[in-house]
Short mmCIF file of C-alpha atoms in Angstrom, two decimals:
data_model
loop_
_atom_site.label_atom_id
_atom_site.label_comp_id
_atom_site.label_asym_id
_atom_site.label_seq_id
_atom_site.Cartn_x
_atom_site.Cartn_y
_atom_site.Cartn_z
CA MET A 19 -0.27 -0.01 -0.07
CA SER A 20 1.37 3.35 -0.69
CA GLN A 21 2.03 6.26 1.75
CA GLU A 22 -0.91 8.35 0.13
CA SER A 23 -3.17 4.91 0.56
CA ILE A 24 -2.16 4.91 4.16
CA GLU A 25 -2.73 8.01 4.88
CA SER A 26 -6.14 8.15 3.31
CA VAL A 27 -7.15 5.08 5.15
CA THR A 28 -5.86 6.24 8.39
CA ASP A 29 -7.66 9.66 7.85
CA SER A 30 -11.16 7.79 7.01
CA VAL A 31 -10.87 5.28 10.11
CA MET A 32 -9.91 7.62 12.81
CA HIS A 33 -12.83 10.37 11.48
CA ASN A 34 -15.06 7.42 11.80
CA ILE A 35 -13.89 6.43 15.17
CA LEU A 36 -14.35 9.88 16.53
CA GLN A 37 -17.78 10.14 15.48
CA TYR A 38 -18.38 7.64 18.75
CA PRO A 39 -18.47 7.95 22.31
CA GLN A 40 -15.31 7.73 24.02
CA GLY A 41 -15.52 4.19 25.09
CA ALA A 42 -16.16 3.03 21.58
CA GLN A 43 -13.10 4.84 20.42
CA HIS A 44 -11.08 3.26 22.96
CA ARG A 45 -12.01 -0.31 21.85
CA ALA A 46 -11.58 0.49 18.24
CA LEU A 47 -7.89 1.39 18.86
CA HIS A 48 -7.79 -2.61 20.23
CA ILE A 49 -7.61 -3.13 16.53
CA VAL A 50 -4.10 -4.01 15.46
CA GLU A 51 -4.40 -2.84 12.11
CA ILE A 52 -5.88 0.69 13.04
CA VAL A 53 -3.16 1.05 15.70
CA ARG A 54 -0.48 0.04 12.63
CA HIS A 55 -1.71 2.56 10.21
CA VAL A 56 -1.38 5.38 12.59
CA CYS A 57 2.18 4.51 13.36
CA GLN A 58 2.98 4.03 9.86
CA VAL A 59 1.87 7.82 9.26
CA ALA A 60 3.42 9.32 11.78
CA ASP A 61 6.74 10.86 12.11
CA GLN A 62 9.52 9.92 14.63
CA ASN A 63 9.04 12.40 17.41
CA THR A 64 5.13 11.20 17.28
CA LEU A 65 5.75 7.62 17.25
CA ALA A 66 8.24 8.39 20.69
CA VAL A 67 5.08 10.03 22.54
CA LEU A 68 2.91 6.99 21.45
CA ALA A 69 5.38 4.44 22.75
CA ARG A 70 4.91 6.36 26.06
CA THR A 71 1.44 6.90 25.89
CA CYS A 72 -0.34 3.49 26.74
CA LYS A 73 0.13 -0.26 26.31
CA LEU A 74 -2.03 -0.37 23.32
CA PHE A 75 0.41 1.99 21.29
CA TYR A 76 3.44 0.98 23.08
CA GLU A 77 4.60 -2.21 21.15
CA THR A 78 4.05 -1.13 17.40
CA ALA A 79 4.99 2.30 17.89
CA LEU A 80 8.18 0.81 19.24
CA GLN A 81 8.56 -1.62 16.81
CA THR A 82 8.06 1.41 14.07
CA LEU A 83 10.70 3.81 15.38
CA TRP A 84 13.23 1.11 15.76
CA THR A 85 12.80 -0.36 12.18
CA GLY A 86 15.33 1.89 10.66
CA ILE A 87 17.86 3.85 12.41
CA PRO A 88 20.23 6.60 10.77
CA ASP A 89 23.40 5.61 12.87
CA LEU A 90 24.39 3.47 15.82
CA VAL A 91 23.63 6.65 18.20
CA PRO A 92 20.17 5.45 19.37
CA LEU A 93 21.34 2.10 20.37
CA ILE A 94 24.61 3.57 22.00
CA LYS A 95 21.97 5.93 24.18
CA CYS A 96 20.13 2.56 25.35
CA PHE A 97 23.16 2.08 27.52
CA PRO A 98 22.97 3.97 31.15
CA ALA A 99 23.81 7.69 31.12
CA ASP A 100 26.58 7.31 32.70
CA ALA A 101 28.37 4.51 30.29
CA TRP A 102 28.22 7.32 27.45
CA VAL A 103 29.20 11.36 27.08
CA ILE A 104 28.97 13.95 24.00
CA GLU A 105 31.96 15.54 23.51
CA ASN A 106 32.36 18.08 20.25
CA SER A 107 29.21 16.67 18.75
CA GLU A 108 31.06 13.39 19.08
CA ILE A 109 29.34 10.17 21.50
CA ARG A 110 31.82 7.75 22.82
CA PHE A 111 31.97 5.56 26.08
CA SER A 112 32.89 6.89 29.10
CA ARG A 113 33.23 3.60 30.80
CA LEU A 114 33.16 -0.22 30.30
CA PRO A 115 29.42 -1.45 29.81
CA MET A 116 28.67 -3.87 32.18
CA PRO A 117 26.70 -7.42 31.60
CA GLU A 118 23.98 -5.63 33.53
CA ASP A 119 23.96 -2.36 31.45
CA TRP A 120 23.26 -4.68 28.15
CA GLU A 121 19.57 -5.48 28.41
CA ARG A 122 17.98 -2.47 26.96
CA PHE A 123 20.57 -2.22 24.30
CA LEU A 124 19.66 -5.73 23.20
CA ARG A 125 15.90 -5.19 23.54
CA HIS A 126 15.93 -2.33 20.85
CA ALA A 127 18.38 -3.70 18.98
CA ARG A 128 16.43 -6.86 17.96
CA LEU A 129 13.77 -4.62 16.32
CA VAL A 130 16.22 -2.90 13.65
CA GLN A 131 15.52 -3.55 10.31
CA ILE A 132 17.33 -1.27 8.50
CA LEU A 133 20.84 -0.31 9.21
CA VAL A 134 22.30 2.65 7.65
CA PHE A 135 25.73 4.28 9.02
CA SER A 136 29.16 5.93 8.56
CA TRP A 137 32.01 3.89 9.36
CA ALA A 138 33.90 7.05 9.24
CA MET A 139 31.91 8.63 12.06
CA LEU A 140 32.24 5.78 14.41
CA ARG A 141 36.12 6.50 14.68
CA MET A 142 36.54 2.60 15.29
CA GLU A 143 39.20 0.55 13.98
CA VAL A 144 38.26 -1.65 10.86
CA PRO A 145 38.65 -5.25 13.04
CA ALA A 146 35.71 -3.97 14.93
CA LEU A 147 32.97 -4.35 12.20
CA PRO A 148 32.10 -7.79 13.00
CA THR A 149 31.54 -6.73 16.58
CA VAL A 150 29.19 -4.10 15.61
CA LEU A 151 27.21 -6.14 13.25
CA SER A 152 26.87 -8.88 15.94
CA PHE A 153 25.14 -6.38 18.11
CA VAL A 154 21.92 -5.73 15.82
CA GLY A 155 19.46 -8.60 16.06
CA HIS A 156 18.22 -11.04 13.56
CA GLN A 157 15.64 -9.14 11.76
CA LEU A 158 18.06 -6.89 9.40
CA THR A 159 16.53 -6.76 5.69
CA LYS A 160 19.11 -3.84 4.57
CA ILE A 161 22.70 -2.87 5.71
CA SER A 162 24.46 0.06 4.10
CA ILE A 163 27.82 1.20 5.63
CA ASN A 164 29.34 4.25 4.10
CA GLY A 165 32.44 6.12 4.53
CA TRP A 166 35.22 2.99 4.09
CA ASP A 167 38.66 4.01 3.17
CA GLN A 168 39.29 1.10 0.42
CA ARG A 169 43.22 1.29 0.94
CA HIS A 170 42.92 0.22 4.45
CA VAL A 171 39.98 -2.12 4.81
CA PRO A 172 41.54 -5.92 5.36
CA GLU A 173 40.03 -8.45 3.03
CA GLN A 174 39.40 -10.91 5.98
CA VAL A 175 37.32 -8.28 7.78
CA LEU A 176 34.71 -8.10 5.06
CA ARG A 177 34.54 -11.75 4.68
CA CYS A 178 34.13 -12.16 8.39
CA ALA A 179 31.28 -9.49 8.07
CA ILE A 180 29.83 -11.48 5.50
CA THR A 181 29.87 -14.88 6.83
CA LEU A 182 28.21 -13.40 10.26
CA ILE A 183 25.29 -12.14 8.38
CA ALA A 184 24.55 -15.21 6.14
CA PRO A 185 23.50 -17.04 9.35
CA ARG A 186 22.28 -14.46 11.61
CA SER A 187 20.38 -12.02 9.61
CA ARG A 188 18.56 -14.52 7.31
CA GLN A 189 15.82 -12.04 5.63
CA CYS A 190 19.02 -9.44 4.68
CA ARG A 191 17.87 -8.33 0.96
CA SER A 192 20.53 -5.75 0.52
CA PHE A 193 23.81 -5.26 1.64
CA ASN A 194 26.01 -2.60 0.61
CA PHE A 195 29.37 -1.16 0.93
CA SER A 196 30.25 2.43 -0.12
CA PHE A 197 34.03 3.26 -0.11
CA TYR A 198 35.31 7.07 -0.38
CA GLY A 199 38.89 7.76 -1.55
CA SER A 200 38.13 5.52 -4.55
CA SER A 201 39.49 6.65 -7.96
CA SER A 202 36.59 5.37 -9.60
CA ASN A 203 34.25 7.01 -6.93
CA LEU A 204 31.54 4.23 -6.61
CA SER A 205 28.60 4.18 -4.65
CA PRO A 206 27.30 1.83 -3.85
CA THR A 207 29.58 -0.95 -4.22
CA ALA A 208 30.55 -4.00 -2.50
CA THR A 209 34.16 -4.76 -2.49
CA SER A 210 37.06 -5.27 -4.69
CA TYR A 211 38.36 -8.05 -3.27
CA THR A 212 37.70 -11.54 -5.87
CA PRO A 213 37.06 -13.93 -2.60
CA THR A 214 35.34 -11.29 -0.67
CA VAL A 215 32.96 -11.13 -3.88
CA GLU A 216 32.77 -15.32 -3.73
CA TYR A 217 31.28 -14.73 0.04
CA LEU A 218 28.72 -12.34 -0.97
CA ALA A 219 27.59 -14.83 -3.69
CA GLN A 220 26.59 -17.20 -0.94
CA LEU A 221 24.15 -14.93 0.96
CA GLY A 222 21.14 -16.45 -0.23
CA THR A 223 18.58 -14.14 0.92
CA LEU A 224 19.89 -11.06 -1.28
CA ARG A 225 17.41 -9.61 -3.60
CA GLU A 226 19.42 -6.82 -5.18
CA ALA A 227 23.22 -6.24 -5.11
CA HIS A 228 25.92 -3.49 -6.24
CA ILE A 229 29.19 -4.66 -7.23
CA ARG A 230 32.19 -3.22 -8.19
CA LEU A 231 34.25 -6.60 -9.89
CA PRO A 232 38.09 -6.37 -9.19
CA ASP A 233 39.97 -5.64 -12.45
CA ILE A 234 41.86 -8.67 -12.25
CA TRP A 235 39.88 -11.59 -11.38
CA ALA A 236 40.75 -14.86 -10.30
CA PRO A 237 37.91 -17.31 -9.20
CA THR A 238 39.41 -19.62 -6.36
CA THR A 239 35.72 -21.98 -5.95
CA ARG A 240 33.33 -22.91 -8.09
CA ILE A 241 29.96 -21.95 -5.98
CA SER A 242 26.91 -23.97 -7.21
CA ARG A 243 24.35 -21.64 -6.30
CA PRO A 244 25.80 -18.01 -6.05
CA PHE A 245 22.84 -15.50 -5.79
CA SER A 246 20.60 -17.90 -5.34
CA ARG A 247 17.55 -15.24 -5.11
CA LEU A 248 18.99 -12.26 -6.37
CA THR A 249 16.61 -10.52 -9.17
CA LYS A 250 18.45 -7.30 -9.85
CA ILE A 251 22.15 -6.69 -10.23
CA THR A 252 24.42 -3.87 -10.68
CA LEU A 253 27.91 -4.12 -11.64
CA HIS A 254 30.95 -1.84 -12.10
CA THR A 255 33.37 -3.82 -14.20
CA THR A 256 36.29 -3.47 -16.87
CA THR A 257 35.07 -5.52 -19.88
CA GLU A 258 37.63 -8.03 -19.13
CA ALA A 259 36.40 -8.72 -15.69
CA TYR A 260 32.95 -9.01 -16.72
CA ILE A 261 33.95 -11.71 -19.09
CA ILE A 262 35.41 -13.63 -16.24
CA PHE A 263 32.75 -13.09 -13.73
CA SER A 264 30.06 -14.51 -16.42
CA LYS A 265 32.15 -17.76 -16.40
CA ALA A 266 32.56 -17.84 -12.76
CA MET A 267 28.97 -17.32 -12.02
CA SER A 268 25.46 -17.90 -13.66
CA LEU A 269 22.73 -15.71 -12.20
CA PRO A 270 19.23 -18.11 -13.29
CA ASN A 271 17.07 -15.18 -11.58
CA ILE A 272 18.21 -12.16 -12.57
CA VAL A 273 15.03 -9.91 -14.35
CA ALA A 274 17.42 -6.73 -14.41
CA MET A 275 20.86 -6.01 -15.21
CA ASP A 276 22.97 -2.66 -14.95
CA MET A 277 26.44 -2.79 -16.16
CA SER A 278 28.59 0.58 -15.95
CA ILE A 279 31.62 -0.32 -17.78
CA ILE A 280 35.13 1.29 -16.30
CA ARG A 281 37.45 2.44 -19.29
CA GLN A 282 37.40 2.02 -22.65
CA LEU A 283 35.69 -0.69 -23.90
CA THR A 284 38.37 -3.14 -25.64
CA ALA A 285 38.20 -3.86 -29.15
CA HIS A 286 38.29 -7.53 -29.41
CA LEU A 287 36.52 -8.08 -26.77
CA VAL A 288 33.14 -6.37 -27.88
CA PRO A 289 31.37 -9.62 -29.63
CA GLU A 290 32.40 -11.66 -25.89
CA LEU A 291 31.23 -9.17 -24.03
CA PHE A 292 27.66 -9.73 -25.53
CA LEU A 293 28.28 -13.76 -25.92
CA SER A 294 28.89 -13.49 -21.64
CA ILE A 295 25.60 -11.71 -20.94
CA ARG A 296 23.48 -14.35 -22.94
CA ARG A 297 25.71 -17.06 -21.09
CA GLN A 298 25.31 -16.02 -17.45
CA LEU A 299 21.61 -14.64 -17.61
CA PHE A 300 18.67 -16.84 -18.39
CA PRO A 301 16.54 -16.22 -21.44
CA ASP A 302 13.02 -17.49 -19.71
CA VAL A 303 13.49 -14.98 -16.62
CA PHE A 304 15.72 -11.80 -17.87
CA ARG A 305 13.83 -8.77 -18.92
CA GLN A 306 16.04 -5.64 -18.80
CA LEU A 307 19.27 -4.45 -19.30
CA SER A 308 21.36 -1.57 -19.47
CA ILE A 309 25.10 -0.86 -20.35
CA TYR A 310 26.86 2.54 -20.34
CA PRO A 311 30.31 3.94 -19.81
CA GLU A 312 31.28 4.60 -16.18
CA GLN A 313 32.84 7.97 -16.64
CA ASP A 314 31.38 10.91 -18.03
CA PRO A 315 31.94 9.79 -22.07
CA LYS A 316 33.37 11.92 -24.67
CA ARG A 317 33.13 12.08 -28.45
CA ALA A 318 36.98 12.74 -28.91
CA THR A 319 37.41 9.59 -26.65
CA ALA A 320 35.07 7.81 -29.08
CA LEU A 321 36.60 9.11 -32.04
CA ARG A 322 40.22 7.51 -31.32
CA THR A 323 38.74 4.10 -29.86
CA ALA A 324 39.41 1.15 -32.22
CA ALA A 325 36.29 -0.44 -30.64
CA VAL A 326 33.42 -1.13 -32.95
CA ILE A 327 29.75 -2.73 -32.28
CA ARG A 328 28.34 -4.40 -35.17
CA SER A 329 24.95 -6.00 -35.83
CA VAL A 330 26.16 -9.23 -35.57
CA ASP A 331 27.54 -8.38 -31.88
CA LEU A 332 24.37 -8.06 -30.51
CA ARG A 333 22.66 -11.00 -32.21
CA PRO A 334 23.15 -13.25 -29.19
CA LEU A 335 21.05 -11.01 -27.15
CA LEU A 336 17.81 -11.96 -29.11
CA GLU A 337 18.08 -15.25 -27.19
CA PHE A 338 15.99 -13.45 -24.75
CA PRO A 339 12.44 -13.19 -25.68
CA SER A 340 10.94 -11.35 -22.95
CA VAL A 341 12.95 -8.03 -22.77
CA ASP A 342 11.02 -5.06 -22.15
CA SER A 343 13.59 -2.94 -21.73
CA PHE A 344 16.71 -1.81 -23.30
CA HIS A 345 19.44 0.79 -23.07
CA CYS A 346 22.89 0.63 -24.80
CA SER A 347 25.09 3.50 -25.18
CA PHE A 348 29.01 3.21 -25.51
CA GLU A 349 31.57 6.06 -26.66
CA CYS A 350 32.80 3.89 -29.78
CA HIS A 351 31.68 3.22 -33.36
CA HIS A 352 28.89 1.63 -34.59
CA GLU A 353 27.79 -0.41 -37.51
CA LEU A 354 24.31 -1.37 -37.38
CA ASP A 355 21.73 -2.05 -39.95
CA ASP A 356 17.79 -2.40 -40.59
CA ALA A 357 17.86 -6.22 -40.26
CA LEU A 358 18.93 -6.05 -36.69
CA PHE A 359 15.91 -3.67 -35.81
CA LEU A 360 13.57 -5.62 -37.49
CA ASP A 361 14.45 -8.75 -35.55
CA ILE A 362 14.40 -6.76 -32.80
CA ALA A 363 11.28 -5.31 -33.26
CA LYS A 364 10.04 -8.96 -33.83
CA THR A 365 11.65 -11.17 -31.10
CA TRP A 366 11.08 -8.40 -28.08
CA THR A 367 7.43 -8.06 -27.89
CA GLU A 368 7.20 -6.85 -24.97
CA LEU A 369 9.41 -4.09 -25.19
CA SER A 370 8.06 -0.89 -24.00
CA TYR A 371 11.73 0.95 -23.64
CA PHE A 372 14.66 0.98 -26.40
CA ARG A 373 17.46 3.05 -26.65
CA LEU A 374 20.51 1.98 -28.86
CA SER A 375 23.40 4.22 -29.65
CA ALA A 376 21.15 7.55 -29.64
CA GLU A 377 24.01 9.61 -27.59
CA HIS A 378 26.51 12.08 -29.13
CA VAL A 379 29.55 9.82 -28.41
CA CYS A 380 28.28 7.01 -30.58
CA ILE A 381 30.00 7.68 -33.68
CA HIS A 382 28.25 5.62 -36.74
CA ASN A 383 29.97 3.93 -39.24
CA SER A 384 26.95 3.64 -40.72
CA LEU A 385 23.24 4.24 -40.01
CA PRO A 386 20.46 2.08 -40.25
CA SER A 387 17.43 3.72 -42.48
CA ILE A 388 14.33 5.38 -41.58
CA THR A 389 12.63 1.89 -42.17
CA ALA A 390 14.20 0.96 -38.69
CA LEU A 391 11.67 3.01 -37.00
CA ALA A 392 8.80 1.93 -39.22
CA HIS A 393 9.75 -2.13 -37.99
CA PHE A 394 9.04 -0.30 -34.04
CA ALA A 395 6.02 1.04 -35.40
CA THR A 396 4.84 -2.26 -36.93
CA TYR A 397 5.67 -5.07 -34.11
CA SER A 398 6.58 -3.03 -30.77
CA HIS A 399 2.99 -2.74 -29.74
CA ASN A 400 4.35 -2.22 -26.13
CA LEU A 401 6.69 0.52 -27.09
CA VAL A 402 6.35 3.85 -25.39
CA SER A 403 9.95 5.47 -25.54
CA LEU A 404 12.30 5.16 -28.52
CA GLY A 405 15.63 5.93 -29.25
CA LEU A 406 17.51 5.46 -32.08
CA THR A 407 19.87 7.37 -34.46
CA VAL A 408 19.07 6.56 -38.11
CA ASP A 409 19.74 8.35 -41.70
CA ALA A 410 16.95 10.37 -42.30
CA ALA A 411 19.03 11.85 -45.64
CA GLY A 412 19.53 9.25 -47.19
CA TRP A 413 16.16 8.82 -48.82
CA ASP A 414 16.31 12.19 -50.24
CA GLY A 415 16.32 12.79 -54.05
CA ILE A 416 14.73 9.69 -54.89
CA SER A 417 11.29 9.88 -56.67
CA TRP A 418 8.59 7.48 -57.12
CA GLU A 419 5.66 7.18 -59.32
CA ILE A 420 2.13 6.29 -57.83
CA TRP A 421 -1.14 5.82 -59.87
CA ASP A 422 -3.97 8.35 -59.01
CA ASP A 423 -7.74 8.17 -58.83
CA HIS A 424 -7.87 8.21 -62.80
CA SER A 425 -4.94 5.82 -63.38
CA GLU A 426 -2.71 7.65 -64.75
CA ARG A 427 0.68 8.12 -63.51
CA VAL A 428 2.12 10.93 -61.31
CA ARG A 429 5.88 11.81 -59.97
CA THR A 430 5.77 12.60 -56.16
CA ALA A 431 8.36 13.04 -53.44
CA GLY A 432 9.00 12.06 -49.94
CA PRO A 433 10.04 8.13 -48.46
CA ALA A 434 8.82 6.16 -50.73
CA PRO A 435 6.01 3.10 -49.58
CA HIS A 436 8.87 0.52 -49.04
CA HIS A 437 10.54 2.97 -46.16
CA TYR A 438 7.14 1.94 -44.37
CA GLY A 439 8.06 -1.44 -44.13
CA GLU A 440 4.57 -3.14 -43.43
CA LEU A 441 2.55 0.05 -42.57
CA ALA A 442 2.91 1.09 -46.51
CA GLY A 443 -1.03 1.56 -47.25
CA ARG A 444 -2.30 1.05 -43.67
CA ALA A 445 -2.53 3.15 -40.00
CA SER A 446 -0.41 2.62 -37.38
CA ASP A 447 -1.46 1.77 -33.68
CA SER A 448 2.08 2.50 -32.41
CA HIS A 449 1.79 3.74 -28.67
CA VAL A 450 5.46 5.70 -28.63
CA TYR A 451 4.95 8.98 -27.12
CA SER A 452 8.95 10.00 -26.73
CA LEU A 453 11.02 9.88 -29.36
CA HIS A 454 15.16 10.62 -29.25
CA VAL A 455 16.94 10.95 -32.52
CA GLY A 456 20.11 11.56 -31.43
CA THR A 457 22.23 13.35 -34.06
CA SER A 458 20.57 11.55 -37.12
CA PRO A 459 21.30 13.31 -40.36
CA ILE A 460 18.31 14.85 -41.98
CA SER A 461 16.74 16.17 -45.48
CA ARG A 462 13.42 17.70 -46.40
CA PRO A 463 12.06 18.06 -42.87
CA GLU A 464 8.43 18.27 -44.05
CA HIS A 465 8.70 15.03 -45.49
CA ILE A 466 10.42 13.33 -42.35
CA ALA A 467 7.54 15.21 -39.96
CA LEU A 468 4.84 13.69 -42.15
CA PHE A 469 6.54 9.98 -42.15
CA LEU A 470 6.84 10.28 -38.53
CA ALA A 471 3.28 11.49 -37.99
CA ARG A 472 1.93 8.51 -39.74
CA ILE A 473 4.06 5.75 -38.07
CA PHE A 474 4.06 7.38 -34.56
CA PRO A 475 0.50 8.97 -34.06
CA ARG A 476 1.03 9.35 -30.46
CA VAL A 477 4.10 11.20 -30.20
CA GLU A 478 3.75 13.71 -27.43
CA GLU A 479 6.97 14.70 -26.46
CA PRO A 480 9.01 16.61 -28.68
CA LEU A 481 12.17 15.52 -30.75
CA THR A 482 15.31 15.46 -28.11
CA LEU A 483 17.68 17.92 -29.78
CA TYR A 484 19.89 19.03 -27.23
CA GLU A 485 22.71 16.75 -28.04
CA LEU A 486 22.44 18.57 -31.78
CA GLU A 487 22.86 21.99 -30.17
CA GLU A 488 26.44 20.94 -29.16
CA TYR A 489 27.57 18.60 -31.96
CA ASP A 490 26.04 20.23 -34.85
CA PRO A 491 29.00 22.23 -36.32
CA ASP A 492 26.99 24.47 -38.52
CA GLY A 493 23.53 24.44 -36.86
CA THR A 494 21.91 22.83 -40.53
CA SER A 495 20.53 19.60 -38.84
CA LEU A 496 19.21 21.29 -35.81
CA GLU A 497 17.36 23.65 -37.44
CA GLU A 498 15.65 21.06 -39.89
CA TRP A 499 14.76 18.97 -36.81
CA ARG A 500 13.11 22.09 -35.46
CA GLU A 501 11.35 22.11 -38.40
CA VAL A 502 10.16 18.74 -37.87
CA ASP A 503 9.09 19.59 -34.53
CA ARG A 504 6.65 22.75 -35.70
CA TYR A 505 5.47 20.45 -38.65
CA LEU A 506 4.70 17.30 -36.44
CA PRO A 507 1.47 18.60 -34.62
CA MET A 508 -0.01 19.84 -37.80
CA PHE A 509 0.41 16.41 -39.67
CA MET A 510 -0.62 14.13 -36.51
CA ARG A 511 -3.54 16.15 -36.43
CA PHE A 512 -4.64 15.53 -40.26
CA GLU A 513 -3.79 12.13 -40.12
CA GLU A 514 -5.96 11.71 -37.31
CA VAL A 515 -9.20 13.39 -39.61
CA HIS A 516 -8.07 11.36 -42.44
CA GLU A 517 -8.05 7.93 -40.30
CA GLN A 518 -11.24 9.27 -38.89
CA PHE A 519 -13.02 10.00 -42.44
CA ARG A 520 -11.57 6.41 -43.70
CA ASN A 521 -12.96 4.47 -40.56
CA GLU A 522 -16.39 6.40 -41.80
CA GLU A 523 -16.11 5.45 -45.26
CA GLU A 524 -15.37 1.84 -44.70
CA GLY A 525 -18.52 1.76 -42.38
CA CYS A 526 -20.69 3.48 -45.22
CA ASN A 527 -19.23 0.85 -47.89
CA TYR A 528 -19.93 -2.25 -45.48
CA ASN A 529 -23.37 -0.88 -44.37
CA GLY A 530 -24.71 0.76 -47.43
CA ASP A 531 -25.72 0.02 -51.25
CA ASP A 532 -23.68 -0.33 -53.79
CA GLU A 533 -25.25 1.70 -56.23
CA GLU A 534 -25.88 4.22 -53.92
CA GLN A 535 -22.20 4.69 -53.11
#
């Protein structure tokens, strides 16, 4: 239930309760669901007051209050007042806690489900990490520790902490480490140690993981069921490290993968990268893929690289039939053709978001034609957002002939019928409303606007042209795409009226008398 729904239900329930006499009101608060709703929408101060109000509220308010804590300070304050002091905005123990001092601490620690804190603020030695985690109870579902200095974290400490969490916190779904002072500035990330990643893979309760793979990956053991319940994974990795990782561990339950590639794409490993994704993930489950450079990409870097992504390199991904979201962007060269996008549109029938090489850092040695857009309009019935750089200028100068109503040949201009693919001669039912054209070259914007209005009749957002503003040297393409923006609403309205007229005419032809028609 959403926060808005909870508040609405709570307000309604409390309003109804207040209509009854005081005795009835008190009995209504014996209903656990009502008390729980009240506590869920209360702030921290209100929860503290409710916990001290009466027995009815005490247990539920206390559990809600301690579900998530921002640091360990609330737990330290559970010790007697003479056991800790605050000096210069820092809390520290003033004496060694005695056995009888731990009762209140342990009673509240068992309620904590979300633990998020900065290790640097604790000013404790790194080896104390397992001890600190052992203080918290068995109900932890999320652990996030930031402020680590990656240069001074012994591997055995992380391994020991993970080994401790595995049997104690069986409901843990998220376990994150965040380092500061890292050259790659990764946050959140687990660790850069190979054995530690292997220990992390044995946490059978994790649903989501953010992992920085080591640059040099040397698996030490073969794990039978790594990340057995993991459904989403975010990787920060080099091309080489991921390929080795994919060979070491298969991920049978992954639904979504985000991959941030560190450093430039290695030219001879481009085909192997996409083959590795296919090898590691399972076609019946996998649905969402996003691959992008970790650092801010630069067009100058893309021009210098020898890496080229070709249509054949991407084809192993077509073995995932249920993909509904795909985003791939690399600062390198691209050679893509219409046949690839035809097969993508036909295979990924559940696709709702698609963006491939539509950014300014993508250098195109060859471009697909505007027919590639028509393929998505024809087959991708769930697609709402499309990003693709196409050749919107290559069709120009090609005249073609049609037969008019009097059986005479006439010469016309604009994209020929074959550019529409299977949409030639019929209306489109595409649901695409967001279109990103990248740095697509263009000519005759009025004809391209009409073409887009016919294949994407529901486009609502203007074509995103911010990249052309910076990467169009003479401003020609930018101005022509702006013309497309100006023409689109008019042509879309024209197509809407034309379609309505055609439907009415077909209905008339179907129901009326031939001679009268």
